[in-house]
Structure formats: C-alpha cells, structure tokens
Tab-separated table of C-alpha atoms (C1' of nucleotides) and ligand atoms in Angstrom:
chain	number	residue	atom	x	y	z
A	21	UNK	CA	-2.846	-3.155	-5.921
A	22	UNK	CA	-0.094	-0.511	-6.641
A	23	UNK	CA	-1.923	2.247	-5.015
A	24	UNK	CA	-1.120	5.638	-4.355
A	25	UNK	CA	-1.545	6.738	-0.338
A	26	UNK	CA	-2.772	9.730	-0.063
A	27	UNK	CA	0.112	11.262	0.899
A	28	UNK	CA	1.666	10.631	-2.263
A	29	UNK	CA	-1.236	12.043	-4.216
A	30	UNK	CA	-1.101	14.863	-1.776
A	31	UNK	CA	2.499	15.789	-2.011
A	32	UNK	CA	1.813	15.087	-5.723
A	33	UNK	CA	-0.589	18.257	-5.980
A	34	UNK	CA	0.763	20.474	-3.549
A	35	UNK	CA	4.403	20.295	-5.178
A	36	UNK	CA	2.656	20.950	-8.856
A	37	UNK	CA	0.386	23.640	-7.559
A	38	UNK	CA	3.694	25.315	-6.401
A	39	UNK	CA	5.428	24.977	-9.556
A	40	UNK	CA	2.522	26.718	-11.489
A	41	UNK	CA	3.371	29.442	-9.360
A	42	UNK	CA	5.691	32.686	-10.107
A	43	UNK	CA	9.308	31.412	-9.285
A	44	UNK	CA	10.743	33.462	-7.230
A	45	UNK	CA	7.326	33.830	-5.524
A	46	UNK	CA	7.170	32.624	-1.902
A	47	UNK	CA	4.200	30.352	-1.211
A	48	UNK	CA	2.717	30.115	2.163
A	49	UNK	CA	2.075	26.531	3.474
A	50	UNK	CA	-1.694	27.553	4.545
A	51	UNK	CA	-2.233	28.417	1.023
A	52	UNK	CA	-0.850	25.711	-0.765
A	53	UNK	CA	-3.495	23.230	1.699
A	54	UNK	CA	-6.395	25.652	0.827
A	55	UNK	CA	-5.304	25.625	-2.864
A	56	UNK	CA	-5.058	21.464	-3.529
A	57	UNK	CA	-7.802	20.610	-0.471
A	58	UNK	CA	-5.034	19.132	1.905
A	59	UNK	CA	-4.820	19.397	5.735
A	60	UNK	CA	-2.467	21.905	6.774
A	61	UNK	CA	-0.733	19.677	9.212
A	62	UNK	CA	-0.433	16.572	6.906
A	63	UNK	CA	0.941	19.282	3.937
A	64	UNK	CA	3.746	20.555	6.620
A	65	UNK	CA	4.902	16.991	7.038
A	66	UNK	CA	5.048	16.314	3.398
A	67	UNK	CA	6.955	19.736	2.780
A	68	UNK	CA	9.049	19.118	5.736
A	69	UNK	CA	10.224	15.790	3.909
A	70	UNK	CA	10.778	17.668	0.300
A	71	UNK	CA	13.059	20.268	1.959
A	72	UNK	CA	15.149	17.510	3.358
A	73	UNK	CA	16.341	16.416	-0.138
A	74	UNK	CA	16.368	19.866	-1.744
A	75	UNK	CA	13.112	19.460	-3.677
A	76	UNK	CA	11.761	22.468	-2.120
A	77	UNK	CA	13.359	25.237	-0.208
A	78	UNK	CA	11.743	26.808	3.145
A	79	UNK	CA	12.104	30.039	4.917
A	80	UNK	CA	10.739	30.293	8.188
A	81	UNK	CA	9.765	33.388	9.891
A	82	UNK	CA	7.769	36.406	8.564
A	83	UNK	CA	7.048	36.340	4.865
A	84	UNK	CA	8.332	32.896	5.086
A	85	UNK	CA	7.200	30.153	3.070
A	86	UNK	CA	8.263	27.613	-0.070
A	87	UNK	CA	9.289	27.741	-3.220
A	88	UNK	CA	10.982	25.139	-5.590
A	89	UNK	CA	14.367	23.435	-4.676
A	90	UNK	CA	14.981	23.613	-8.337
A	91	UNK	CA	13.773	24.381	-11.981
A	92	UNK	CA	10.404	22.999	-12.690
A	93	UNK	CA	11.570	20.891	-15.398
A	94	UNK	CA	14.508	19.737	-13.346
A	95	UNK	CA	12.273	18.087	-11.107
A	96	UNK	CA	10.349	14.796	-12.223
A	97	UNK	CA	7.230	12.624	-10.894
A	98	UNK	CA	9.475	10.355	-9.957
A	99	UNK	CA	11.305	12.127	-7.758
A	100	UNK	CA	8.689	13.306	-6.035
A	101	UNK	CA	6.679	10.271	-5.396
A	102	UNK	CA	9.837	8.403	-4.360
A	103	UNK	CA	10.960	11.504	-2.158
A	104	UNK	CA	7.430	10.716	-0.121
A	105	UNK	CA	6.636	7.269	-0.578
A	106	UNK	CA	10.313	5.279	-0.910
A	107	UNK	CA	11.576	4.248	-4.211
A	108	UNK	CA	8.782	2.550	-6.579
A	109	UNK	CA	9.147	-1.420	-5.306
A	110	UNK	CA	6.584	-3.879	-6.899
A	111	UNK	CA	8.043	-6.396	-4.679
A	112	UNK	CA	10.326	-6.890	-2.141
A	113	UNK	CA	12.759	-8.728	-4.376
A	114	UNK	CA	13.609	-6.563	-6.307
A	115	UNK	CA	15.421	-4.140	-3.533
A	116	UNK	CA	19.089	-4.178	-4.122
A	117	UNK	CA	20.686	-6.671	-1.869
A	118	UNK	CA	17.467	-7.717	-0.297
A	119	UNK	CA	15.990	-10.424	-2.058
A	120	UNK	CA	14.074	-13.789	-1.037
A	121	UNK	CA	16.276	-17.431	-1.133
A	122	UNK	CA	14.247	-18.053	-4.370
A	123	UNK	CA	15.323	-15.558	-6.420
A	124	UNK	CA	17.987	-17.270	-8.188
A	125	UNK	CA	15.926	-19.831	-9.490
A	126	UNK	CA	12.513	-17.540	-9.495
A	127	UNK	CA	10.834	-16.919	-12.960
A	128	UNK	CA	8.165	-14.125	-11.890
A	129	UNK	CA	11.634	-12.326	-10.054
A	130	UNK	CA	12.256	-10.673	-13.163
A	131	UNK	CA	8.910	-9.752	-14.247
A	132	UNK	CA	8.968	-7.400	-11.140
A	133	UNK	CA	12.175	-6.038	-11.918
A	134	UNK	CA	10.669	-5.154	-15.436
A	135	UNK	CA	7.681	-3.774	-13.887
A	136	UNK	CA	9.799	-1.321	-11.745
A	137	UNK	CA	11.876	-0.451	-14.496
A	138	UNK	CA	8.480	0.259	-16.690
A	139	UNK	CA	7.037	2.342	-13.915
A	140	UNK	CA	10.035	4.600	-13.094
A	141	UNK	CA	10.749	5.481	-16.522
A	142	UNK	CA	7.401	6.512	-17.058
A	143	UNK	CA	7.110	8.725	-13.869
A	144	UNK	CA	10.806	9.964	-14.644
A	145	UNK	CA	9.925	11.066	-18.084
A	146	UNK	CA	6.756	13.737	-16.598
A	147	UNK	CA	8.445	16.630	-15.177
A	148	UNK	CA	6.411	19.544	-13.143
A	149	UNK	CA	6.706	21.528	-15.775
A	150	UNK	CA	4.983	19.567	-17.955
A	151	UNK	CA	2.164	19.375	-14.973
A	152	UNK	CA	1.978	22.547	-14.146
A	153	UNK	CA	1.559	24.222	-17.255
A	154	UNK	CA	-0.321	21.269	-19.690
B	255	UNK	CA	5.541	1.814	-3.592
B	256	UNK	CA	3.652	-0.456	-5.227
B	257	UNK	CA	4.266	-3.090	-2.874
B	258	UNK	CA	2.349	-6.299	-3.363
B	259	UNK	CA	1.485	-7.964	-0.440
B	260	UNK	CA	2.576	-11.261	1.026
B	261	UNK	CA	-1.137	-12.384	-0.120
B	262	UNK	CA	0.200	-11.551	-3.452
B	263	UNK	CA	3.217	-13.183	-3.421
B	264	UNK	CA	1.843	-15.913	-1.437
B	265	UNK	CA	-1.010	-16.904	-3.770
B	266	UNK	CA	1.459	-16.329	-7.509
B	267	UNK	CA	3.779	-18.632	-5.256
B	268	UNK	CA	1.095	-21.252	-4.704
B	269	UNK	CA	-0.656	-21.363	-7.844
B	270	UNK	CA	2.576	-21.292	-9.895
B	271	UNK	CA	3.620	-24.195	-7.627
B	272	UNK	CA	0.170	-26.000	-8.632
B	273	UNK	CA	1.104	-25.422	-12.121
B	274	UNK	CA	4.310	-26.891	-12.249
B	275	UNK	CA	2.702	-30.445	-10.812
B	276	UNK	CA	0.868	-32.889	-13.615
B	277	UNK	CA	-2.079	-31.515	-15.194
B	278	UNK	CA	-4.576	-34.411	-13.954
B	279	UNK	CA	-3.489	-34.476	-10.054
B	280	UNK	CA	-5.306	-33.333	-7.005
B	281	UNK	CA	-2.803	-31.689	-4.926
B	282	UNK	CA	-3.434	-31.203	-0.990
B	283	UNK	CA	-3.452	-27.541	-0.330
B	284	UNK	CA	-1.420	-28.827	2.635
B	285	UNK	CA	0.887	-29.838	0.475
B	286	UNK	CA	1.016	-26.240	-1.737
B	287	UNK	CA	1.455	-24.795	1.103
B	288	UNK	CA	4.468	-26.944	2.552
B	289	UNK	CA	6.238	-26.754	-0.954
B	290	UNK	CA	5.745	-22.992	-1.034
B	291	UNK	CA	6.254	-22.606	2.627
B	292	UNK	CA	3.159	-20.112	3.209
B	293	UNK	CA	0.950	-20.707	6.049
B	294	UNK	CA	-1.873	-23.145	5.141
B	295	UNK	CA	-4.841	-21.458	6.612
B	296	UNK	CA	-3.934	-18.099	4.960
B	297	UNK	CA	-3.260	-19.886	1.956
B	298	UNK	CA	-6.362	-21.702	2.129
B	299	UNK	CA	-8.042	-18.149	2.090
B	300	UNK	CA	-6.311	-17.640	-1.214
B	301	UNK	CA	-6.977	-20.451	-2.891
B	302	UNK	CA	-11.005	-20.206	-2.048
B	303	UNK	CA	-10.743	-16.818	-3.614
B	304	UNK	CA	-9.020	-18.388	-6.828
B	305	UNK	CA	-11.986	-21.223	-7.091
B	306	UNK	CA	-15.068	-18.356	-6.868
B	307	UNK	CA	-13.432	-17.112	-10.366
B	308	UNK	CA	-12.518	-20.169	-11.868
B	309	UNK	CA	-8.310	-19.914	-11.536
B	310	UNK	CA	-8.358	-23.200	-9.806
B	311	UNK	CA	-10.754	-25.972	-9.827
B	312	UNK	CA	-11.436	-27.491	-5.806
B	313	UNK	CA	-12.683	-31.311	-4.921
B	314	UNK	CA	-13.718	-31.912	-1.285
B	315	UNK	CA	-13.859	-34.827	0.885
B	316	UNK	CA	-11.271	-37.733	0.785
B	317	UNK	CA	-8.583	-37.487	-2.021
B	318	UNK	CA	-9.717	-34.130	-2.679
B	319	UNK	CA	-7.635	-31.197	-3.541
B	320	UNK	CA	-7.226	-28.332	-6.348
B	321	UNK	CA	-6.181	-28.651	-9.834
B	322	UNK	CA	-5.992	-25.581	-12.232
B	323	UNK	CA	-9.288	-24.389	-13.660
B	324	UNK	CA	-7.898	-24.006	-17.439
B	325	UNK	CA	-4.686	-25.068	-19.007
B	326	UNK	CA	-1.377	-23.052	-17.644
B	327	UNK	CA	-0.493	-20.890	-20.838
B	328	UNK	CA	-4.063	-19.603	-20.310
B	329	UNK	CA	-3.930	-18.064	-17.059
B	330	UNK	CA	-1.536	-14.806	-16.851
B	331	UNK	CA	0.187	-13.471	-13.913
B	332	UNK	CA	-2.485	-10.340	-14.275
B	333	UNK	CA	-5.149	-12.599	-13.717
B	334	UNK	CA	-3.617	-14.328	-10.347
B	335	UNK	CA	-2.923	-10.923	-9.464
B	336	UNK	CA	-5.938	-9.069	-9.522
B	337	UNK	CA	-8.046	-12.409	-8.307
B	338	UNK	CA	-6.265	-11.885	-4.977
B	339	UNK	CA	-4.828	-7.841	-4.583
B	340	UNK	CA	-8.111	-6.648	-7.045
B	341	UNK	CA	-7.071	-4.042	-10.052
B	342	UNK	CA	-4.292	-2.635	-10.622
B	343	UNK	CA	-4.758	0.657	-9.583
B	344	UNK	CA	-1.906	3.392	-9.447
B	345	UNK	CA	-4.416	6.069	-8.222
B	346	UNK	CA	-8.237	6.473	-7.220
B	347	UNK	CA	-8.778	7.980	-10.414
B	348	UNK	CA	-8.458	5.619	-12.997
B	349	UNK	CA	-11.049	3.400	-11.809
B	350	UNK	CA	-13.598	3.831	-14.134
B	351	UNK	CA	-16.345	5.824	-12.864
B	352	UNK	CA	-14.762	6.953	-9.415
B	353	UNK	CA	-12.927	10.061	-11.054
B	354	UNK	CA	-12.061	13.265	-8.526
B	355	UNK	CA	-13.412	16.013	-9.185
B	356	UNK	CA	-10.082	17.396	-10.751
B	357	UNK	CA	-9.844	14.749	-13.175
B	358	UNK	CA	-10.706	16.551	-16.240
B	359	UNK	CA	-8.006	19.739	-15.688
B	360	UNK	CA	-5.146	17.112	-14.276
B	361	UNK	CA	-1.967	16.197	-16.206
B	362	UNK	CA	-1.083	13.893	-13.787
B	363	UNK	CA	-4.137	11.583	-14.232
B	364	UNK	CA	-2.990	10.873	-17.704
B	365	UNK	CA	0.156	9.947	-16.584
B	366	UNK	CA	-1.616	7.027	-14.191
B	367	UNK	CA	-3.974	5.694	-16.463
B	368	UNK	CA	-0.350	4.927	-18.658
B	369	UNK	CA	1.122	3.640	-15.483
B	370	UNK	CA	-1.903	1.118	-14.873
B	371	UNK	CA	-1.909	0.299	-18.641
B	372	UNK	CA	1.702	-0.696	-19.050
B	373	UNK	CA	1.886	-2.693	-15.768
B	374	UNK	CA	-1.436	-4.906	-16.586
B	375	UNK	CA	-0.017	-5.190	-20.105
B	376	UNK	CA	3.630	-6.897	-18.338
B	377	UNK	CA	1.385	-8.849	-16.073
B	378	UNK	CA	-0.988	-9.957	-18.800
B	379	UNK	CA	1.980	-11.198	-21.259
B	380	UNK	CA	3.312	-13.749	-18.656
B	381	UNK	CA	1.682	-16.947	-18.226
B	382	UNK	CA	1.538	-19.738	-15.391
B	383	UNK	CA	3.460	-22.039	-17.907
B	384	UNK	CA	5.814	-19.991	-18.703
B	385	UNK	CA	6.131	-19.167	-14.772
B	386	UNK	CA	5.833	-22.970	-13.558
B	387	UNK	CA	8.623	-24.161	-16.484
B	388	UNK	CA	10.864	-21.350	-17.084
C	158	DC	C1'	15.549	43.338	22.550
C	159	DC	C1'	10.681	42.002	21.981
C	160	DT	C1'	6.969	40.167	19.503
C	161	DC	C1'	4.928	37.808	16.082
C	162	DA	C1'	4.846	34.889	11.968
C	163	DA	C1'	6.223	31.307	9.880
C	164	DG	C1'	8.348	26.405	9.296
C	165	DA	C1'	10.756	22.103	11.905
C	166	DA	C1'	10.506	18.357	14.823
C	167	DG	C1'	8.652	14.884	17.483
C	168	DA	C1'	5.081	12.648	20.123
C	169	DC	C1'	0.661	10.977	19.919
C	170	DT	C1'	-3.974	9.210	18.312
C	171	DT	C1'	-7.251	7.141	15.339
C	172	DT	C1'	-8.505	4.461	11.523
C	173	DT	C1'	-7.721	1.135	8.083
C	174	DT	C1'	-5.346	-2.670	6.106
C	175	DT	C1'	-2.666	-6.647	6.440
C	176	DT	C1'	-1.719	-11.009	8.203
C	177	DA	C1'	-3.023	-14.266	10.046
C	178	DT	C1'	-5.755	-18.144	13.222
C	179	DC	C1'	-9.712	-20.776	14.960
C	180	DT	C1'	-14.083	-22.912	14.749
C	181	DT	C1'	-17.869	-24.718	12.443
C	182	DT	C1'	-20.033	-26.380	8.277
C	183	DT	C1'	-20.369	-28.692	3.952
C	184	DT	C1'	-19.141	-32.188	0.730
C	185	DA	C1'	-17.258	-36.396	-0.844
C	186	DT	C1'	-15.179	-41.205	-0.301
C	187	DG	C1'	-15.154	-45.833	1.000
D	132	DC	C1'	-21.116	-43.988	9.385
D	133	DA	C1'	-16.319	-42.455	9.924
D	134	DT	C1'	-13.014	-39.867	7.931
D	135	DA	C1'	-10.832	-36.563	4.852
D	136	DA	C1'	-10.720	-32.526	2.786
D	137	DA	C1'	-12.242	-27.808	1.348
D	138	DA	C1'	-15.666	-23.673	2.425
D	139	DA	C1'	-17.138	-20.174	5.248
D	140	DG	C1'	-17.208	-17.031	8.799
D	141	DA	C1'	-15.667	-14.971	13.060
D	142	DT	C1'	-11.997	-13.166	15.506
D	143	DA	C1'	-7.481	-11.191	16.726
D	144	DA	C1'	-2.926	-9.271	16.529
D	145	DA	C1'	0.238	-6.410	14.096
D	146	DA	C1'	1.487	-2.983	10.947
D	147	DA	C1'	0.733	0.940	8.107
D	148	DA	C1'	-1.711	5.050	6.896
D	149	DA	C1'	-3.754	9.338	8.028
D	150	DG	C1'	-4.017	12.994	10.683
D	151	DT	C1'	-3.396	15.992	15.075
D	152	DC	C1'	-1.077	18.411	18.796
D	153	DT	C1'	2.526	20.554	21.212
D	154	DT	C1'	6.875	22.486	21.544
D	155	DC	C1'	11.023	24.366	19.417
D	156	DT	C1'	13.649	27.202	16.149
D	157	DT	C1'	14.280	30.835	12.985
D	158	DG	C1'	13.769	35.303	11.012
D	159	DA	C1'	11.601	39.980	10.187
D	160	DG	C1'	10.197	44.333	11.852
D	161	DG	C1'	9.379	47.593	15.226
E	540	LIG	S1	9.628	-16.091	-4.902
E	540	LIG	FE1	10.355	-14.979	-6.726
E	540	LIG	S2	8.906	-13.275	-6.989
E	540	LIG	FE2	8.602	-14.080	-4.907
E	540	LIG	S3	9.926	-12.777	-3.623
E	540	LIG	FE3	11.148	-14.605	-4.192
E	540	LIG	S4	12.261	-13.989	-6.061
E	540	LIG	FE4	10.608	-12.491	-5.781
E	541	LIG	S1	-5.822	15.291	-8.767
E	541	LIG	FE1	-5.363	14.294	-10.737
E	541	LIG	S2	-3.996	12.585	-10.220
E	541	LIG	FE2	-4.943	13.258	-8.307
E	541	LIG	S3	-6.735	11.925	-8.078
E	541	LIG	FE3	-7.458	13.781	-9.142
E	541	LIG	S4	-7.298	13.309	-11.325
E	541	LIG	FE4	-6.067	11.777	-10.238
DNA sequence: CCTCAAGAAGACTTTTTTTATCTTTTTATG
DNA sequence: CATAAAAAGATAAAAAAAGTCTTCTTGAGG
C-alpha cells in the first residue's frame, strides 16, 4: 500500500541529480537518464510535466537542456512528488469537495485526513538541497 | 498518491461494520456486505483473506457466518490494512532486504523509511472499537 | 536561409494491477 | 439427505502504469 510508481521515484532522482549540479549549468536530458538509470523517453515526459509548473526550466535547441525552475532549497519533496503523481491522497475522502455519503458520520474519515497531513509535512520539510548535497 | 484501494476501503468498511454488531453473533457476510453496500463476492474475497490470519473467525454450513477473531480494541486499523493491501510501503526500498543498489548514498531513502514509520504508527493507534463506536 | 540539436506534444502499445464474477468444493446443521 | 453457508480457484473486464514512437517546434550557428 502507499507505493511509489516508478515515475515518481524516477522524477524523484532525476530532479535531485540536477540539483547537485552547478546552477547555472545546463543539463542535457540524455545525461540526466544515463546519470539516475532512467529511460530517456519516460525522463522527457517527467521533465516535460516539471517545466509546466516552473519546477524546472527548458531550453530547446542547441546547447539546450534543464536546469532548476528555482533555488534548490526553494523546492521541496513534496512538490515534486505531487507535481508527478497528484497531491498525496490516502483516500478518496479526503479530496476537497469529493467525499463519500459516509463521511459525516465516518470515524476512520479523519484518520486519513491525519495521515495526509502526516505525510505532506514530512515530504514538505526535505528540500533538494538537503538531497542533493547530504 | 497513496491511494488505498476500494479493497481497502471495502474490507476496513466491512470489518468495522462486523465490529459494531454484538460480540457473540454470526453475521451473514451477505448481510456485511448489504449494510456496507460492497459487492458480496468481492467482499467474500476479503473476508477469506481476514480468516487465514486470524482478524475474523468463519463458521460454515447453516447459521454460519463470521465473528471477530479477538476482541475489537485489539485489532488496529494497521492490521486490517496490511491483511488486505500488504505493508505499508512508500517505496521499494524500505522493505527489508529488497534495498536498490543506491540505498546506502540516498537521502531520500531516509526520508521513506520516516514516511512508512509515521503512517503504520497512525494506523496502529486506532482500533476497531474505537472505529465501530466512535 | 539552412541544417542540426535539442525539447514539446500527442498517439500508441504493452504490461501489470485492480475490480470484480462465476463455478465448484467443502463443511456444518437439522 | 437436503440445505445453507463459507472456501477456493478460475476467469474476465477495466483501469492504471510503464514505456515507445512519431511528428512538431524552437533555437543556435554557419
Ligand atoms: S466510509 Fe469513511 S473512510 Fe471510507 S470513504 Fe467514506 S468517509 Fe472515507
Ligand atoms: S534511489 Fe533512494 S529512494 Fe530511490 S529506491 Fe533507491 S534508496 Fe530508495
């Protein structure tokens, strides 16, 4: 239960192996796969999806390539295993707005919503930073 | 994330339901399953998986049924959990054993093994009684 | 302006997991 | 022996995950 799909835990270690890189250093996708043992093509559609929401920042052309959307230690576990996977949601309940005709009167309701709130604090407390350097 | 299945939710739905009926009587699973509105063969499936550990104790033949194996306060929400979705795991690497092969040098697999921890301890503190009363 | 090197986007495929259902067997009661 | 109930196993449909392929867009350099 609770698992990580691999594209999580590969978005995961591309994104830190890019952060333990020089800043302002652009970092080709091809190298980032070879680096953290990732298909190329599955790696593009990960990065594709951090670009989106500013976690990462592309150029495209010649001496193209990546490099962070922001500060290292601006950037949390959290955000990117929800930028990849969806936010962290132990159970369909507890999605704002979106929850089962029991809920009112549901005892194990709240124990997911703790759960979720347990989880995301602990993920939003590791930044890459913090990863990248140990 | 995260997301338990409806097996999940079906069987803590089920068993809490079991719980929350007098200690000494048989109940039907057709009946469980009515009350909890889950689909009586799948929950069937469920509730063979909670007699091979124990979680619920099964009669056949006429005026047959399931009761709960041991007293409510001593079965957790962790334990109905993992009988049905297995362990909580966050990531491959904190089962014990099956580590990658980056284990040792990653910061992030730290940050799992804390994930896994603080979940099962949540899940662990809550019993059926509790659950089944409110 | 042309070519080449990158990433972006979308369609597509394969594999695995989830979510069941159906049939047959076993066990117990009366 | 007839009937009631759970156990077990096979099967199937649907959804999600994992990965690939092709085409398009952008930018640099000659
Ligand atoms: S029954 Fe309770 S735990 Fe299950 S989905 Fe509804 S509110 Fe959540
Ligand atoms: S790279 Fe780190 S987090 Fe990922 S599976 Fe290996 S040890 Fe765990």
């Amino acid at each position: 239960m609770m698992e990580l799909t691999r594209k999580g835990e590969y978005a995961i270690r591309g994104i830190v192996y890019l952060a333990s890189r020089p800043t302002d250093q652009v970092c080709l996708l091809s190298d980032i796969a070879a680096a953290v043992d990732v298909p190329p093509t599955f790696l593009a559609k990960i990065f594709q999806q951090f670009s989106k929401i500013g976690l990462v920042k592309s150029y495209r052309g010649t001496g193209g390539g990546f490099i962070l959307g922001r500060p290292a230690d601006k950037i949390t576990l959290l955000d990117v295993v929800e930028a990849v996977e969806g936010p962290i949601i132990p159970n369909r309940c507890v999605i704002n707005g979106i929850d089962c005709d029991r809920s009112s009167s549901c005892n194990v309701h709240p124990v997911w919503m703790n759960v979720q709130s347990q989880v995301r604090g602990i993920l939003d407390k590791v930044t890459l930073k913090e990863l990248a350097e140990g």
